[in-house]
Coordinates of C-alpha atoms and ligand atoms in Angstrom, one line a residue:
X1 CA 31.9 14.5 12.0
X2 CA 29.6 13.6 9.1
X3 CA 28.0 16.4 7.1
X4 CA 24.6 17.6 8.5
X5 CA 21.7 15.8 6.8
X6 CA 18.8 18.3 6.5
X7 CA 15.2 16.9 6.7
X8 CA 14.7 17.6 3.0
X9 CA 10.9 17.2 2.9
X10 CA 10.2 19.4 5.9
X11 CA 12.6 22.0 4.6
X12 CA 10.6 22.2 1.4
X13 CA 7.3 22.1 3.1
X14 CA 8.1 24.7 5.7
X15 CA 9.4 27.1 3.1
X16 CA 6.5 26.7 0.6
X17 CA 3.4 25.2 2.1
X18 CA 2.0 28.6 3.3
X19 CA 3.2 30.5 0.2
X20 CA 1.6 28.4 -2.6
X21 CA -2.1 28.8 -3.5
X22 CA -2.9 25.1 -3.0
X23 CA -1.0 22.9 -0.6
X24 CA -1.4 19.2 -1.3
X25 CA 1.8 18.3 0.5
X26 CA 0.5 17.8 4.1
X27 CA -0.1 14.3 5.3
X28 CA -2.9 14.9 7.7
X29 CA -6.6 15.8 6.9
X30 CA -7.9 19.3 6.6
X31 CA -7.3 20.9 10.1
X32 CA -10.1 21.6 12.6
X33 CA -10.8 25.0 14.0
X34 CA -11.0 25.7 17.8
X35 CA -14.7 26.4 17.4
X36 CA -15.3 23.0 15.8
X37 CA -13.4 21.2 18.6
X38 CA -15.3 23.0 21.3
X39 CA -18.6 22.4 19.6
X40 CA -18.0 18.7 19.5
X41 CA -17.5 18.8 23.3
X42 CA -20.7 20.9 23.7
X43 CA -18.7 23.8 24.9
X44 CA -18.5 27.5 24.3
X45 CA -15.3 29.6 23.9
X46 CA -15.7 30.5 27.6
X47 CA -14.8 27.0 28.6
X48 CA -11.2 27.6 27.9
X49 CA -11.1 31.2 29.2
X50 CA -9.8 30.1 32.6
X51 CA -6.8 28.1 31.3
X52 CA -3.6 29.8 32.5
X53 CA -1.1 30.7 29.8
X54 CA 1.4 28.7 31.8
X55 CA 3.7 25.8 31.6
X56 CA 1.8 22.6 32.2
X57 CA 3.4 19.7 34.1
X58 CA 6.5 19.3 32.0
X59 CA 5.8 15.6 31.0
X60 CA 2.1 16.4 30.3
X61 CA -0.8 17.0 32.8
X62 CA -2.0 14.0 34.7
X63 CA -5.4 14.5 33.1
X64 CA -3.9 14.2 29.6
X65 CA -1.5 11.4 30.4
X66 CA -4.3 9.4 32.0
X67 CA -6.5 10.0 28.9
X68 CA -3.7 8.9 26.5
X69 CA -2.9 5.9 28.7
X70 CA -6.5 4.8 28.5
X71 CA -6.1 4.3 24.7
X72 CA -3.3 1.7 25.3
X73 CA -4.4 -1.4 27.3
X74 CA -2.1 -2.0 30.2
X75 CA -0.6 1.5 30.2
X76 CA -0.8 4.0 33.1
X77 CA -0.1 7.8 33.2
X78 CA 3.5 7.0 34.2
X79 CA 4.0 5.1 30.9
X80 CA 3.2 8.3 28.8
X81 CA 5.4 11.3 28.0
X82 CA 3.7 14.2 26.3
X83 CA 5.9 16.0 23.8
X84 CA 5.8 18.8 21.2
X85 CA 4.4 16.6 18.4
X86 CA 5.5 13.1 17.5
X87 CA 8.5 15.0 16.0
X88 CA 9.9 15.6 19.5
X89 CA 8.9 12.2 20.7
X90 CA 10.9 10.6 17.9
X91 CA 13.9 13.0 18.5
X92 CA 13.9 12.1 22.2
X93 CA 13.7 8.4 21.5
X94 CA 16.7 8.4 19.2
X95 CA 18.8 10.7 21.4
X96 CA 18.0 8.6 24.5
X97 CA 18.3 5.1 23.1
X98 CA 21.1 5.4 20.5
X99 CA 24.7 6.5 20.8
X100 CA 27.1 7.3 17.9
X101 CA 28.3 4.1 16.4
X102 CA 25.2 2.1 17.2
X103 CA 23.2 0.3 14.5
X104 CA 19.5 0.9 13.7
X105 CA 17.3 -0.7 11.1
X106 CA 14.8 1.6 9.5
X107 CA 11.8 0.7 7.3
X108 CA 11.7 2.6 4.0
X109 CA 10.0 4.5 2.5
X110 CA 9.2 6.4 5.6
X111 CA 8.7 9.8 7.1
X112 CA 12.5 10.5 7.0
X113 CA 12.9 12.1 10.4
X114 CA 14.2 9.0 12.2
X115 CA 16.5 8.2 9.3
X116 CA 17.9 11.8 9.2
X117 CA 18.4 12.0 13.0
X118 CA 20.2 8.6 13.0
X119 CA 22.5 9.8 10.1
X120 CA 23.2 13.0 11.9
X121 CA 24.0 11.2 15.1
X122 CA 26.6 8.9 13.5
X123 CA 24.3 5.8 13.8
X124 CA 24.9 3.1 11.2
X125 CA 21.6 2.8 9.4
X126 CA 20.5 -0.5 7.8
X127 CA 17.4 -0.4 5.7
X128 CA 14.5 -2.7 5.1
X129 CA 12.0 -1.9 2.4
X130 CA 8.3 -2.0 1.6
X131 CA 7.7 -3.7 -1.8
X132 CA 5.6 -1.9 -4.3
X133 CA 5.0 -5.1 -6.3
X134 CA 3.5 -6.7 -3.2
X135 CA 1.2 -3.7 -2.4
X136 CA 3.8 -2.0 -0.2
X137 CA 4.1 -5.0 2.2
X138 CA 7.3 -5.0 4.4
X139 CA 10.0 -7.4 3.2
X140 CA 10.2 -9.5 6.3
X141 CA 13.2 -11.5 5.1
X142 CA 15.1 -8.3 4.4
X143 CA 14.2 -7.0 7.9
X144 CA 15.3 -10.3 9.5
X145 CA 18.6 -10.2 7.6
X146 CA 19.2 -6.5 8.5
X147 CA 18.7 -7.0 12.3
X148 CA 21.8 -8.4 14.0
X149 CA 22.8 -8.6 17.6
X150 CA 24.4 -5.2 17.1
X151 CA 21.0 -3.6 16.2
X152 CA 19.8 -1.3 19.0
X153 CA 16.6 -0.1 17.5
X154 CA 14.2 -1.0 14.7
X155 CA 12.0 1.9 13.4
X156 CA 8.7 1.3 11.7
X157 CA 5.9 3.6 10.7
X158 CA 2.4 2.0 10.8
X159 CA 0.2 3.0 9.0
X160 CA 3.0 4.0 6.7
X161 CA 3.9 7.4 5.5
X162 CA 4.0 7.8 2.4
X163 CA 2.2 4.6 1.2
X164 CA -0.7 4.4 3.6
X165 CA -0.1 0.7 4.0
X166 CA -1.2 -1.0 7.2
X167 CA 0.7 -4.0 8.4
X168 CA -1.2 -7.2 8.9
X169 CA -1.2 -8.9 12.3
X170 CA 1.2 -11.6 11.2
X171 CA 3.5 -8.9 9.9
X172 CA 3.4 -7.1 13.2
X173 CA 4.2 -10.4 15.0
X174 CA 7.2 -10.9 12.7
X175 CA 8.5 -7.4 13.3
X176 CA 8.3 -8.1 17.1
X177 CA 9.9 -11.5 16.7
X178 CA 12.8 -9.8 14.9
X179 CA 13.2 -7.1 17.5
X180 CA 13.1 -9.7 20.3
X181 CA 15.7 -11.9 18.6
X182 CA 18.0 -8.9 18.2
X183 CA 17.2 -7.5 21.7
X184 CA 16.5 -4.2 20.0
X185 CA 14.1 -1.4 20.8
X186 CA 11.0 -1.1 18.5
X187 CA 10.2 2.5 17.7
X188 CA 6.7 2.4 16.3
X189 CA 5.5 5.7 14.7
X190 CA 1.8 5.3 14.8
X191 CA 0.6 8.8 14.1
X192 CA -1.9 7.7 11.4
X193 CA -3.7 5.2 13.7
X194 CA -7.4 6.1 13.5
X195 CA -7.1 7.5 9.9
X196 CA -8.1 4.2 8.2
X197 CA -9.8 4.5 4.9
X198 CA -11.1 1.0 4.3
X199 CA -12.1 -0.1 7.7
X200 CA -13.6 1.3 10.9
X201 CA -11.2 -0.9 12.9
X202 CA -8.4 1.2 14.4
X203 CA -4.9 -0.1 13.4
X204 CA -3.5 -2.0 16.4
X205 CA -0.6 -0.5 18.3
X206 CA 2.7 -2.3 18.9
X207 CA 2.4 -1.2 22.5
X208 CA 1.9 -4.3 24.7
X209 CA 3.3 -6.8 22.2
X210 CA 6.9 -6.6 23.5
X211 CA 8.5 -4.9 26.5
X212 CA 11.0 -2.7 24.5
X213 CA 8.4 -0.8 22.5
X214 CA 8.0 3.0 22.2
X215 CA 4.6 3.8 20.6
X216 CA 4.6 7.3 19.2
X217 CA 1.3 9.2 18.7
X218 CA 0.2 12.6 17.7
X219 CA -2.8 15.0 17.4
X220 CA -1.5 16.2 14.0
X221 CA -2.7 13.5 11.6
X222 CA -5.6 11.3 12.6
X223 CA -7.1 14.1 14.7
X224 CA -6.6 17.0 12.3
X225 CA -5.2 19.2 15.1
X226 CA -1.5 19.8 14.2
X227 CA -1.4 23.3 15.6
X228 CA -1.9 21.9 19.1
X229 CA 1.7 20.6 18.7
X230 CA 1.0 17.6 20.9
X231 CA 2.5 14.2 20.5
X232 CA 3.4 11.4 22.9
X233 CA 5.5 8.4 23.5
X234 CA 4.0 5.4 25.4
X235 CA 6.6 2.9 26.7
X236 CA 8.4 1.8 29.8
X237 CA 8.3 4.4 32.6
X238 CA 12.1 4.4 33.2
X239 CA 12.9 5.0 29.6
X240 CA 10.3 7.8 29.4
X241 CA 11.9 9.4 32.4
X242 CA 15.2 9.3 30.5
X243 CA 13.6 10.9 27.5
X244 CA 11.9 13.5 29.8
X245 CA 15.4 14.5 31.0
X246 CA 16.2 15.3 27.3
X247 CA 12.8 17.0 26.9
X248 CA 14.0 19.5 29.5
X249 CA 16.9 20.4 27.3
X250 CA 14.8 20.7 24.1
X251 CA 11.4 22.2 24.8
X252 CA 10.8 21.9 28.6
X253 CA 7.1 21.3 28.0
X254 CA 4.1 21.7 25.7
X255 CA 1.5 24.3 26.7
X256 CA -1.3 24.3 29.3
X257 CA -3.9 25.2 26.7
X258 CA -2.8 22.4 24.4
X259 CA -2.9 19.9 27.2
X260 CA -6.5 21.0 28.1
X261 CA -7.6 20.9 24.4
X262 CA -6.0 17.6 23.7
X263 CA -7.7 16.0 26.8
X264 CA -11.0 17.3 25.4
X265 CA -10.2 16.0 21.9
X266 CA -9.3 12.5 23.2
X267 CA -12.3 12.3 25.6
X268 CA -14.8 9.6 25.1
X269 CA -17.4 12.1 23.9
X270 CA -15.2 13.9 21.3
X271 CA -12.7 11.4 20.0
X272 CA -15.2 9.3 18.0
X273 CA -16.5 12.5 16.4
X274 CA -13.1 13.6 15.4
X275 CA -12.1 10.2 13.9
X276 CA -15.4 10.1 12.0
X277 CA -14.6 13.5 10.6
X278 CA -11.1 12.4 9.6
X279 CA -12.4 9.2 7.9
X280 CA -15.0 11.2 6.1
X281 CA -12.4 13.5 4.6
X282 CA -10.2 10.5 3.7
X283 CA -13.0 8.4 2.3
X284 CA -14.6 11.2 0.3
X285 CA -11.3 12.7 -0.9
X286 CA -9.7 9.5 -2.3
X287 CA -12.3 8.9 -5.0
X288 CA -11.7 12.4 -6.3
X289 CA -8.0 11.7 -6.6
X290 CA -8.5 8.2 -8.0
X291 CA -10.9 9.5 -10.6
X292 CA -8.5 12.3 -11.6
X293 CA -5.7 9.7 -12.0
X294 CA -7.8 7.5 -14.1
X295 CA -8.5 10.5 -16.3
X296 CA -4.8 10.5 -17.2
X297 CA -4.8 7.0 -18.9
X298 CA -1.7 5.1 -17.9
X299 CA 0.1 8.1 -16.4
X300 CA -0.3 7.0 -12.8
X301 CA -0.1 3.7 -11.1
X302 CA -1.2 3.4 -7.5
X303 CA -1.6 1.0 -4.7
X304 CA -4.7 2.4 -3.0
X305 CA -3.7 3.6 0.5
X306 CA -5.4 1.8 3.4
X307 CA -5.0 4.7 5.7
X308 CA -3.7 8.3 6.0
X309 CA -4.6 11.3 3.9
X310 CA -1.9 10.8 1.3
X311 CA -1.4 8.7 -1.8
X312 CA 2.0 7.6 -3.1
X313 CA 1.7 7.1 -6.9
X314 CA 4.2 6.1 -9.6
X315 CA 4.0 8.3 -12.6
X316 CA 5.1 7.5 -16.2
X317 CA 6.8 10.6 -17.7
X318 CA 10.6 10.8 -17.5
X319 CA 10.9 14.1 -15.6
X320 CA 12.6 13.8 -12.3
X321 CA 10.2 14.1 -9.3
X322 CA 11.9 17.0 -7.6
X323 CA 12.1 18.9 -11.0
X324 CA 8.4 18.2 -11.5
X325 CA 7.4 19.3 -8.1
X326 CA 9.5 22.5 -8.4
X327 CA 7.8 23.2 -11.7
X328 CA 4.4 22.7 -10.2
X329 CA 5.3 25.0 -7.3
X330 CA 6.8 27.8 -9.5
X331 CA 4.3 27.6 -12.4
X332 CA 1.1 26.4 -10.9
X333 CA 1.5 27.4 -7.3
X334 CA 0.6 24.0 -6.0
X335 CA 2.8 21.9 -3.7
X336 CA 3.1 18.2 -3.5
X337 CA 6.0 16.0 -2.4
X338 CA 8.5 14.4 -4.8
X339 CA 9.4 10.7 -4.5
X340 CA 13.0 11.8 -4.2
X341 CA 12.3 12.8 -0.7
X342 CA 11.7 9.1 0.1
X343 CA 14.5 7.8 -2.1
X344 CA 12.0 6.8 -4.7
X345 CA 12.1 9.0 -7.8
X346 CA 9.3 8.4 -10.3
X347 CA 6.7 8.8 -7.5
X348 CA 4.7 11.6 -6.1
X349 CA 3.0 12.0 -2.7
X350 CA -0.3 13.8 -3.0
X351 CA -2.7 14.8 -0.1
X352 CA -6.4 14.1 -0.6
X353 CA -8.1 14.4 2.9
X354 CA -9.3 17.9 2.0
X355 CA -12.4 19.9 0.9
X356 CA -13.3 18.9 -2.6
X357 CA -13.1 22.3 -4.2
X358 CA -9.6 22.9 -2.8
X359 CA -8.4 19.4 -3.8
X360 CA -9.9 19.7 -7.3
X361 CA -8.2 23.1 -7.8
X362 CA -4.8 21.6 -6.9
X363 CA -5.4 18.6 -9.2
X364 CA -6.4 20.8 -12.1
X365 CA -3.2 22.7 -11.7
X366 CA -1.1 19.5 -11.7
X367 CA -3.1 18.4 -14.8
X368 CA -2.2 21.6 -16.6
X369 CA 1.5 21.0 -16.0
X370 CA 1.4 17.4 -17.0
X371 CA -0.4 18.3 -20.3
X372 CA 2.4 20.8 -21.0
X373 CA 5.1 18.3 -20.2
X374 CA 3.6 15.6 -22.3
X375 CA 3.2 18.0 -25.2
X376 CA 6.9 18.8 -24.8
X377 CA 7.6 15.1 -25.1
X378 CA 8.8 14.5 -21.5
Ligands
PLP401 C1 5.0 9.5 10.3 C2 5.2 10.9 11.0 N1 5.7 10.9 12.2 C3 5.8 12.1 12.8 C4 5.4 13.3 12.2 C5 5.6 14.6 13.0 O1 4.3 15.1 13.3 P1 4.0 16.0 14.6 O2 5.3 16.5 15.2 O3 3.2 17.1 14.0 O4 3.2 15.1 15.5 C6 4.9 13.3 10.9 C7 4.5 14.5 10.2 O5 4.3 14.6 9.1 C8 4.8 12.0 10.3 O6 4.3 11.9 9.1

């Protein structure tokens, strides 16, 4: 039995994100309130007063699965499994598709959930990397070499956490071709689709490009509704049924209220309003962060993120990233994520899809610590 691999970033965030004065560690935009969501739908609080505090259909209400399916050309309600966040969807995918001893190829850097579950399950993990010198483009040659006939699953995150990089269409085709050649499942974590910064065009899904795709989505990031705890997997109905059998062992179901509110959020009327809000936060927040970085001379180097509410920047001082983040937490009460959590020391992940005052407060606190470290010759 290998030693348990904790999910280091989530451990840190869950311990500290609600304790510090300023949280710049979250990867989604500033969360919406229930009132805001109802208002976008032209509804009053009464509209949800009749929702039973009950289990919904365990795999998601038909209304919600139909609404989600409509966002994926070719999918029906049977091709959707509603889960407790994308976190559960990823967990079910790995525990359903992989057995101890199997091989998986994982794109790095990444949200390290899939990597950690694979390690804990005794899966042999082969890595393929995004290249910072090439604007965080995926090294397709490395991917191709990593995938062998023994590969059962290839896991990608697009748009990527932590870099915000969006794959080009030829890159997506190359990923599919590699998966097809290996006969592997393609696990596509697509929770930042809709949170594009530079374009109004939604990042395309891998769904429909290959038959062995699981496309993972969530209300947490692009929709700013993490507290609904709703995610989903879209893929072949039989595989989803196998995942649902595991869902019964983990959470049984989401909640009736969340199913109702998610169907409202994803409705034709409300969804465009939410995505516009998300993009507004992202597009107005990034210049604040960029300006702040420029104000530090050559301290930071960044490939501007194309999507998501986070920036992954390289910094110049010699202090280790975990040490720096702990210092910021303890001395300045501001939380960001160290590059160490992605296997890339010398980098920091900072959120920016937030109200300006809050963001500036956090950045001021980081500035203060950097000035002190530089003065101490770090
Ligand atoms: C890439 C990615 N996938 C999945 C998740 C899990 O999110 P949730 O369970 O809230 O949908 C996160 C959360 O940060 C994430 O960044």
